[in-house]
PDB file of C-alpha atoms in Angstrom:
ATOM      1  CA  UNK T  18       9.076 -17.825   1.275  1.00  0.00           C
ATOM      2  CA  UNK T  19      11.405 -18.476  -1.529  1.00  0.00           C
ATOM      3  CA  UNK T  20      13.963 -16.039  -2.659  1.00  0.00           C
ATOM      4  CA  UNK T  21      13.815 -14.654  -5.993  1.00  0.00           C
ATOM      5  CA  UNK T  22      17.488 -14.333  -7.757  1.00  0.00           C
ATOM      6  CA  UNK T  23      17.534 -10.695  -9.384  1.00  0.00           C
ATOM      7  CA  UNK T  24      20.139  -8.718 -11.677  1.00  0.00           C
ATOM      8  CA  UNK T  25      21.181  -5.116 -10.914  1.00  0.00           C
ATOM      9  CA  UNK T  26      23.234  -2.650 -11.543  1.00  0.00           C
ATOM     10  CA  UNK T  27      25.005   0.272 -10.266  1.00  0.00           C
ATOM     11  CA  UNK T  28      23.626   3.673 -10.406  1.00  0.00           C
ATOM     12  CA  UNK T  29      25.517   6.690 -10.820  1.00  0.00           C
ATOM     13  CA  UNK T  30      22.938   9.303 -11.565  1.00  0.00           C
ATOM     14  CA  UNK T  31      20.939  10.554  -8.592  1.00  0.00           C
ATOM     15  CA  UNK T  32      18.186  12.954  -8.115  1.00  0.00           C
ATOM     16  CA  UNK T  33      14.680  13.506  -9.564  1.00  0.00           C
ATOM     17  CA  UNK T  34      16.800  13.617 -13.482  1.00  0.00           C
ATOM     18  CA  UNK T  35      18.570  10.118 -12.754  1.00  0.00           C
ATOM     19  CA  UNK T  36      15.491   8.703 -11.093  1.00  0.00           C
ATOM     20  CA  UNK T  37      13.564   9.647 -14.067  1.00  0.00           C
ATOM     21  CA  UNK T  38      16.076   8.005 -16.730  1.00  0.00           C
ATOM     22  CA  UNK T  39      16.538   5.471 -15.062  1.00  0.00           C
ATOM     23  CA  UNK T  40      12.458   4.945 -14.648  1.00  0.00           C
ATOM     24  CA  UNK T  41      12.278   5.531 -18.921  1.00  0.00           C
ATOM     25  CA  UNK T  42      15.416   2.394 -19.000  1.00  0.00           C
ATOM     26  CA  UNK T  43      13.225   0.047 -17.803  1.00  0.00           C
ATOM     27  CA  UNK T  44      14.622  -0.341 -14.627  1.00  0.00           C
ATOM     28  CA  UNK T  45      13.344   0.932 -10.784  1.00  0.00           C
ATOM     29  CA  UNK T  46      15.711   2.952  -8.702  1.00  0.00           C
ATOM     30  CA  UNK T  47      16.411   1.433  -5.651  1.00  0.00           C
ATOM     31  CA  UNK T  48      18.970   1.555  -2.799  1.00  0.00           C
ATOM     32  CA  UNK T  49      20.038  -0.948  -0.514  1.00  0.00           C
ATOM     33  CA  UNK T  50      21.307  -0.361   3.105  1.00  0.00           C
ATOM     34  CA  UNK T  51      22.107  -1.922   6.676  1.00  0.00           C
ATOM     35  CA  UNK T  52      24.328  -3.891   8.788  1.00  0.00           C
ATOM     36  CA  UNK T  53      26.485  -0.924   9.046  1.00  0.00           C
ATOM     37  CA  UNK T  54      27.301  -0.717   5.491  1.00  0.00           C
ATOM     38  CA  UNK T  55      27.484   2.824   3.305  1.00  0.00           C
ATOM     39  CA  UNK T  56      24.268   2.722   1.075  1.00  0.00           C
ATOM     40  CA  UNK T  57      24.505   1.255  -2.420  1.00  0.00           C
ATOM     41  CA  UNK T  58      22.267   2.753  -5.271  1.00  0.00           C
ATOM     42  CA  UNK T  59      21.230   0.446  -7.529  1.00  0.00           C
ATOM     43  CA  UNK T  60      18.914  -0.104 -10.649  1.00  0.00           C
ATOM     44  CA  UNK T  61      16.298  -3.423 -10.796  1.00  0.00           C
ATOM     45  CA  UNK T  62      14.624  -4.778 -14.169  1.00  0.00           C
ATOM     46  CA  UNK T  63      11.158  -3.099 -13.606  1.00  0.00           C
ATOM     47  CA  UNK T  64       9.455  -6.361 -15.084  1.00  0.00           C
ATOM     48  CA  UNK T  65      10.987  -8.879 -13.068  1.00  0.00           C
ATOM     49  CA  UNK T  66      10.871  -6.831  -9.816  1.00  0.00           C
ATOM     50  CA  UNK T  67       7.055  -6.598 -10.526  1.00  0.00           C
ATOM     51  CA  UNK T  68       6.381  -9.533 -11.038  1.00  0.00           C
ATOM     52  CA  UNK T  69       8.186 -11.228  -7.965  1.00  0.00           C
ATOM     53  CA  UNK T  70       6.267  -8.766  -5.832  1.00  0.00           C
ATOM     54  CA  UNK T  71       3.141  -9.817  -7.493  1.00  0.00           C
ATOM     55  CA  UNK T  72       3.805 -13.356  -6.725  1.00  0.00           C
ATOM     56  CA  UNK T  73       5.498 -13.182  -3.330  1.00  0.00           C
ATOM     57  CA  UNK T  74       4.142  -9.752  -2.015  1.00  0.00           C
ATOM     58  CA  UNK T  75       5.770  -6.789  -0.196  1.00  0.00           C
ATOM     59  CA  UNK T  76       8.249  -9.083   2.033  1.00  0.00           C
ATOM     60  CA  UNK T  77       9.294 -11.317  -0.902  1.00  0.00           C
ATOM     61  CA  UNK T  78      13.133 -12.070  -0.729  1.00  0.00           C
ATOM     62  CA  UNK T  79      15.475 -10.739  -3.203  1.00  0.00           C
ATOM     63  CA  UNK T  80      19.342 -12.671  -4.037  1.00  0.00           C
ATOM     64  CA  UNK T  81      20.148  -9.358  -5.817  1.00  0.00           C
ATOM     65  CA  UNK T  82      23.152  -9.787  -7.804  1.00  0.00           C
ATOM     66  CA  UNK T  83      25.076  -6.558  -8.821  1.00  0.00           C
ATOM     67  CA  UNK T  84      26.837  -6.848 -12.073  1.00  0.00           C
ATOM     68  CA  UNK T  85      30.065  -5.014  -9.942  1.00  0.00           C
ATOM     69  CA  UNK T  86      30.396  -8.564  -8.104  1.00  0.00           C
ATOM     70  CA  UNK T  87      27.968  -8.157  -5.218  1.00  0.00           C
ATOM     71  CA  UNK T  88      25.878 -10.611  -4.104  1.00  0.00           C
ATOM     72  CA  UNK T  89      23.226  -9.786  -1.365  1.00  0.00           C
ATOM     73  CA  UNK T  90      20.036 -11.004   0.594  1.00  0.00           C
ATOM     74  CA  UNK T  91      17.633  -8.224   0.775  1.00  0.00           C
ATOM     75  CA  UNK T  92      14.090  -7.554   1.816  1.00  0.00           C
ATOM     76  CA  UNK T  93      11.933  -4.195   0.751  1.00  0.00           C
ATOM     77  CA  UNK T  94      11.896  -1.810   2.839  1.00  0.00           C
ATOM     78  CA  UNK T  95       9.558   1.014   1.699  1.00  0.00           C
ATOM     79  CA  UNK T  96       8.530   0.867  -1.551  1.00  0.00           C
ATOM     80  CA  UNK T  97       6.857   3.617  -3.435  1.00  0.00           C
ATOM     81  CA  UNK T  98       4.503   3.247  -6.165  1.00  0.00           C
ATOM     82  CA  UNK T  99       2.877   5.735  -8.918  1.00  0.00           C
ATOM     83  CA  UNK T 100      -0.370   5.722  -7.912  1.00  0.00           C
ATOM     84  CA  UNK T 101      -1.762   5.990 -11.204  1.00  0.00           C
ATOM     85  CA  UNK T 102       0.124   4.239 -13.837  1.00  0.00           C
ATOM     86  CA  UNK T 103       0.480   1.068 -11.411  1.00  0.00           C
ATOM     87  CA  UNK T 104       4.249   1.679 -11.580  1.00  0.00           C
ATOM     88  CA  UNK T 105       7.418   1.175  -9.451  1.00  0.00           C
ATOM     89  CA  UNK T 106       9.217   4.414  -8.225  1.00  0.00           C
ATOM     90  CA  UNK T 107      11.770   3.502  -5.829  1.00  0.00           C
ATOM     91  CA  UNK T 108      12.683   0.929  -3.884  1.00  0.00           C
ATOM     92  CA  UNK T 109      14.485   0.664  -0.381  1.00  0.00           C
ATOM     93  CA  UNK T 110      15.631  -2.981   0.423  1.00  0.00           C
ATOM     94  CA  UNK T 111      17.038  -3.801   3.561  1.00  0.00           C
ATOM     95  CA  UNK T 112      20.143  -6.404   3.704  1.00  0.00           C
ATOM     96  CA  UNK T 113      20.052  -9.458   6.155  1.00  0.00           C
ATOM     97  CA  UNK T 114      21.827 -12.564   5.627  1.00  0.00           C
ATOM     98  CA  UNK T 115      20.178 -16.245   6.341  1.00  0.00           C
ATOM     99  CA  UNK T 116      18.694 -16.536  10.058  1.00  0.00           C
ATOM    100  CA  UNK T 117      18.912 -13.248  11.041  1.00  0.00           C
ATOM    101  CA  UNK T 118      15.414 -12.454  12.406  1.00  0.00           C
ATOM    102  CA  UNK T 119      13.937  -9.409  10.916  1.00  0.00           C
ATOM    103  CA  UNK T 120      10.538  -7.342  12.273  1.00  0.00           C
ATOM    104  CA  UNK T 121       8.199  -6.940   9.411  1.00  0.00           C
ATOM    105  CA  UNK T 122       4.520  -6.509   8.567  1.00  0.00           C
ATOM    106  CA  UNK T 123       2.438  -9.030   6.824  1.00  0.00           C
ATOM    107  CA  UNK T 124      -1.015  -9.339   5.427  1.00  0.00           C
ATOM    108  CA  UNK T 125      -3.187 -11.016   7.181  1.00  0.00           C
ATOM    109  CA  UNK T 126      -6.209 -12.366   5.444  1.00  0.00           C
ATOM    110  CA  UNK T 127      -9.565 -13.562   7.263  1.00  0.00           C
ATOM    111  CA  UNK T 128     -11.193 -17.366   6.859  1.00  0.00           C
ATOM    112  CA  UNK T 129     -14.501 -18.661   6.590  1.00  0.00           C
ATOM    113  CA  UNK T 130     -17.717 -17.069   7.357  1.00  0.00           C
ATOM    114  CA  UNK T 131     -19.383 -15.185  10.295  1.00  0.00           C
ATOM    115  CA  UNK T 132     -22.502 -15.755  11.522  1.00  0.00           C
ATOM    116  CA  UNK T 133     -25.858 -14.762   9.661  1.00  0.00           C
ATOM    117  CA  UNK T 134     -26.689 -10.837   9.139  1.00  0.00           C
ATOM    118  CA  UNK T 135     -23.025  -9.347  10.496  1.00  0.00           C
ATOM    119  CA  UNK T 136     -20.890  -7.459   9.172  1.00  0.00           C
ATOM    120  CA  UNK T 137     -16.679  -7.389   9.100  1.00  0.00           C
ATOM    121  CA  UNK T 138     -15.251  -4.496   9.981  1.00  0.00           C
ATOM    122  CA  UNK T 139     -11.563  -4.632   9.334  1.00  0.00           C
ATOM    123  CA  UNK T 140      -9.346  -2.430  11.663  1.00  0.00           C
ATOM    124  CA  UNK T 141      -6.215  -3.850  10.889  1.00  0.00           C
ATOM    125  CA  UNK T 142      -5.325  -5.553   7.486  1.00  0.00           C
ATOM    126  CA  UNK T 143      -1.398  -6.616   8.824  1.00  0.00           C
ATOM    127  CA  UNK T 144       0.338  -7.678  12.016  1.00  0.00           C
ATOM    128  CA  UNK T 145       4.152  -6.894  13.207  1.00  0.00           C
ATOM    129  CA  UNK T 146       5.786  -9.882  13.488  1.00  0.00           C
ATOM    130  CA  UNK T 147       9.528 -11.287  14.142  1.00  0.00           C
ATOM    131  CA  UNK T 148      10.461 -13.497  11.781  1.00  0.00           C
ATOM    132  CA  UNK T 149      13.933 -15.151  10.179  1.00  0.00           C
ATOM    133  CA  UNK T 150      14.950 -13.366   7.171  1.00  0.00           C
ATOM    134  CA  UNK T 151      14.463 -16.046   5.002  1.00  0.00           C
ATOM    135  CA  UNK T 152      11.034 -17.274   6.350  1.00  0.00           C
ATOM    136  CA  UNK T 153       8.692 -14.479   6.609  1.00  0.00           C
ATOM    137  CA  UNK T 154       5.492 -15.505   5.606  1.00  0.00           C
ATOM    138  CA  UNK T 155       3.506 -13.924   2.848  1.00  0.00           C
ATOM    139  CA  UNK T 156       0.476 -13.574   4.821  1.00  0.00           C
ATOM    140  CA  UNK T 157      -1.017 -14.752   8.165  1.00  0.00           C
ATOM    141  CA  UNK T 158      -4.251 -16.052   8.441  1.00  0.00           C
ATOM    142  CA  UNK T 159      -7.234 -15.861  11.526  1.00  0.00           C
ATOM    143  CA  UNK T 160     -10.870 -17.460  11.317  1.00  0.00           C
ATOM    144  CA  UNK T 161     -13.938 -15.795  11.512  1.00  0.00           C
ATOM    145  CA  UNK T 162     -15.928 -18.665  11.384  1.00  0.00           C
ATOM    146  CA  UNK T 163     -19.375 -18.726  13.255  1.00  0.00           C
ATOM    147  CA  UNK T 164     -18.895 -15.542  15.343  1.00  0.00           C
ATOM    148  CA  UNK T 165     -21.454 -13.569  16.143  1.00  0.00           C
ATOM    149  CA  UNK T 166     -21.962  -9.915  16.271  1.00  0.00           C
ATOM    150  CA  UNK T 167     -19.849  -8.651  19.359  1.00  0.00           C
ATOM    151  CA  UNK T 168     -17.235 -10.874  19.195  1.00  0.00           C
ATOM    152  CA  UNK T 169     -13.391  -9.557  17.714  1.00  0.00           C
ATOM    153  CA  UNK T 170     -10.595 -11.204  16.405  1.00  0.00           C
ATOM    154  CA  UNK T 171      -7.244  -9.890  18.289  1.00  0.00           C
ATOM    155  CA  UNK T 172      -3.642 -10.120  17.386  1.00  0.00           C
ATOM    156  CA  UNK T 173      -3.521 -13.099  19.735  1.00  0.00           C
ATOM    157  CA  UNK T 174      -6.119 -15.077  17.137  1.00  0.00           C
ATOM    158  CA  UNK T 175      -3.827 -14.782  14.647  1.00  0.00           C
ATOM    159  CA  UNK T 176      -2.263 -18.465  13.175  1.00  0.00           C
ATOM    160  CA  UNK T 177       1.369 -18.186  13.247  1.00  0.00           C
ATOM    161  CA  UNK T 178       3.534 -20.380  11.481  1.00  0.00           C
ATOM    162  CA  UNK T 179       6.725 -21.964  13.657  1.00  0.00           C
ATOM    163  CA  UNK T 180       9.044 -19.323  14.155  1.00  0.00           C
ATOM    164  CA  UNK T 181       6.984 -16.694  13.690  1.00  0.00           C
ATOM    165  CA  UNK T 182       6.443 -14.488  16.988  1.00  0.00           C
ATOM    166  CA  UNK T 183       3.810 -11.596  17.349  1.00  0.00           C
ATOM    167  CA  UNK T 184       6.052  -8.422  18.191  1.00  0.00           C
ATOM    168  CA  UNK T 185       2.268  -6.553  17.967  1.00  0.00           C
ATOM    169  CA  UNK T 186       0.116  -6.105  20.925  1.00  0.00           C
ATOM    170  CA  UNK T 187      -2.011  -9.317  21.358  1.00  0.00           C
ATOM    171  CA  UNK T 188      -4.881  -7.452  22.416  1.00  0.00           C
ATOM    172  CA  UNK T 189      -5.082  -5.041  19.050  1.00  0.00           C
ATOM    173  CA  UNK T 190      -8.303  -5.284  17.133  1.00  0.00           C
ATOM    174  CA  UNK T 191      -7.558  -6.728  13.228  1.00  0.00           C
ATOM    175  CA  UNK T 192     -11.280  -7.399  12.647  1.00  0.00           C
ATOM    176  CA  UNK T 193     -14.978  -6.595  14.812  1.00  0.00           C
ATOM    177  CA  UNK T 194     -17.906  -8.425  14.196  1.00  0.00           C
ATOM    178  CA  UNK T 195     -20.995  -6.266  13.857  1.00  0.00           C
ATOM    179  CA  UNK T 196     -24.724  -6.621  13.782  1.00  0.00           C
ATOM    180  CA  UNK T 197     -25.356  -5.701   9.824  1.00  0.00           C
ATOM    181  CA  UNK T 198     -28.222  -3.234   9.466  1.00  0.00           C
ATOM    182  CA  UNK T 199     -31.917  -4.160   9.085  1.00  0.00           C
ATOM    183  CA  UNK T 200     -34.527  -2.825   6.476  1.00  0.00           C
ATOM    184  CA  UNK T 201     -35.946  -0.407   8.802  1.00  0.00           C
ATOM    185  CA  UNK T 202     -32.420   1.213   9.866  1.00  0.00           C
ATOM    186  CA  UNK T 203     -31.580   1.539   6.082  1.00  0.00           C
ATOM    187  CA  UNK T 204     -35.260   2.936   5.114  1.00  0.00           C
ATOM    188  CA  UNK T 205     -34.501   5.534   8.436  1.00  0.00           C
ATOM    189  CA  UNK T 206     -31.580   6.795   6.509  1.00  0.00           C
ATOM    190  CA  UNK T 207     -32.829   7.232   3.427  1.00  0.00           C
ATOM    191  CA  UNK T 208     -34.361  11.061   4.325  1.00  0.00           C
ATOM    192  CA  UNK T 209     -31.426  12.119   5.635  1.00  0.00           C
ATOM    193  CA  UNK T 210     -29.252  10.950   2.637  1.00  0.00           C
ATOM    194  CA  UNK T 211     -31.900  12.412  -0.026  1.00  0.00           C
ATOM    195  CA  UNK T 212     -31.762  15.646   2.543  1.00  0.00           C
ATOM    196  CA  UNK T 213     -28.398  15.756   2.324  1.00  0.00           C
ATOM    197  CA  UNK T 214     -28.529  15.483  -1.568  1.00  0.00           C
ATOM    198  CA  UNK T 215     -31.120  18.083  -2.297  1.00  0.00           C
ATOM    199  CA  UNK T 216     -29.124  20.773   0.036  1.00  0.00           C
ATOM    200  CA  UNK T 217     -25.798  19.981  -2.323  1.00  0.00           C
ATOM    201  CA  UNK T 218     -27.819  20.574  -5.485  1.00  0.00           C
ATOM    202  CA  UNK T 219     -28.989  24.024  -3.740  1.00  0.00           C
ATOM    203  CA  UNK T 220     -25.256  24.706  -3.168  1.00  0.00           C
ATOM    204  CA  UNK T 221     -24.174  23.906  -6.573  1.00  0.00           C
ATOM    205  CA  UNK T 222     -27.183  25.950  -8.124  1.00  0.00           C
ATOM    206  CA  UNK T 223     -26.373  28.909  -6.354  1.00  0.00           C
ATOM    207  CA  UNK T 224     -23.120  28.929  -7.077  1.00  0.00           C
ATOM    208  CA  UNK T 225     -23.484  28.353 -10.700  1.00  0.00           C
ATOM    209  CA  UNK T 226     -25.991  31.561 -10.250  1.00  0.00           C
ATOM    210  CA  UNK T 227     -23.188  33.660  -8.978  1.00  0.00           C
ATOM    211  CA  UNK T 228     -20.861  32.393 -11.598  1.00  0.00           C
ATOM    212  CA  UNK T 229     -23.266  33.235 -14.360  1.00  0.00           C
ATOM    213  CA  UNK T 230     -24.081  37.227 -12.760  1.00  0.00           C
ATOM    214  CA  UNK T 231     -23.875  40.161 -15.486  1.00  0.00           C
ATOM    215  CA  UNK T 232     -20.850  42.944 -14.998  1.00  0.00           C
ATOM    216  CA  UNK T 233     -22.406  45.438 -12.856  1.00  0.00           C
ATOM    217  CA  UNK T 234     -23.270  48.529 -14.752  1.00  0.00           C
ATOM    218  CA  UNK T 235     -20.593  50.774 -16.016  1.00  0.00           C
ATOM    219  CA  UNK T 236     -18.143  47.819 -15.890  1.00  0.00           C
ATOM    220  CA  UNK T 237     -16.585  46.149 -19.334  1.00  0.00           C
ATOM    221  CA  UNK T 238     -17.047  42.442 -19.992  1.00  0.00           C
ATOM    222  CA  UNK T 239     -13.932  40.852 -21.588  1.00  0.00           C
ATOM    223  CA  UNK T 240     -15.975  40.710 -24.980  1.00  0.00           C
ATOM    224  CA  UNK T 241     -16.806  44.342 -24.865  1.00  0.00           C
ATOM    225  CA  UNK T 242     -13.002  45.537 -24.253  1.00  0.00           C
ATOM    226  CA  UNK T 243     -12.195  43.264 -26.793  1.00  0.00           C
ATOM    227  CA  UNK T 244     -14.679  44.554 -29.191  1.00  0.00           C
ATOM    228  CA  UNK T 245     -13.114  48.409 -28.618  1.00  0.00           C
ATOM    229  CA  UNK T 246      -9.763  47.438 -28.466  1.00  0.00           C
TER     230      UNK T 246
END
């Protein structure tokens, strides 16, 4: 993977205010840390941050340069995203320096097709690998093609690239093949779904009931007190 050359800055406002003006600047609060060194807070261009993640994923490479002088390697460490305006929110990136070998997990993404009326199950959508710092792959691949229901891909399936070493167990599950269901298993289920439906409207109706019940007798409703006050 390529590294992406990125501008920063120095922060000097912390907590939820800073993170929050810093957030409405355009830029992502992030801090970077390792190799023994005191951790440096920092502020990234939101846009271009983004977009290298959208291009080169959660392990994408950063040549951060820090208008103070600094110039680092870094990799993401967490990152933390608002969940519903799509945005960044902060950003911990880990220093390493070229060949260093970092642990890290990465995406791994299934290839061709499995046999006729299966289904995927997928139990594990990334693998822990060891990797050098500036070769970590954006995603791993394994092949599903032709297997029949039964049969599992493991960690040890996995295509590596050279280099790249599994530091997962090589007998962990990442996808099960399964026998898909026929006509007559999904018509079975249908009772107990429509079952299942009918006793939540019965639920819902009685509660609505007990929502709607008059003031018992000699007790005000709000109008009424209103009315005499």
């Amino acid at each position: 993977m390529s590294e992406v050359k990125i501008s920063a800055e120095p922060r000097t406002e912390f907590g939820k205010g800073g993170a929050r003006r810093t957030r409405r600047a355009g830029k992502v609060p992030a801090v970077l840390y390792g190799h023994g060194e005191k951790p440096k807070h920092i502020a990234l261009p939101a846009r271009e941050f983004a977009a290298a993640i959208r291009k080169g994923g959660a392990n994408q490479l950063f040549a951060i340069e820090v208008s103070d002088g600094t110039q680092v390697l870094a990799l993401p460490k967490a990152i933390q995203r608002d969940p519903i305006k799509d945005t960044f929110e902060h950003v911990d990136l880990l220093l390493v320096r070229r060949g260093e070998k970092v642990t890290v997990e990465v995406p791994v993404q299934l290839t061709g097709e499995a046999a006729r009326d299966t289904l995927i199950v997928h139990d594990h959508d990334t693998l822990t690998v060891t990797a050098e710092a500036t070769k970590v792959p954006d995603h791993l691949e394994a092949s599903i093609e032709g297997l029949e229901a039964g049969n599992q891909v493991t960690a040890a399936d996995v295509e590596l690239p050279a280099g790249v070493e599994l530091a997962a167990d090589p007998e962990m599950s990442v996808a099960a093949v399964t026998a898909a269901p026929t006509a007559e298993q999904l018509e079975a289920t249908l009772p107990e779904v429509e079952t299942a439906a009918e006793e939540a409207e019965v639920v819902e109706g009685e509660a609505a009931e007990g929502a709607e019940t008059p003031a018992a007798e000699g007790e005000e409703t709000p109008a009424e007190a209103r009315t005499e006050a």
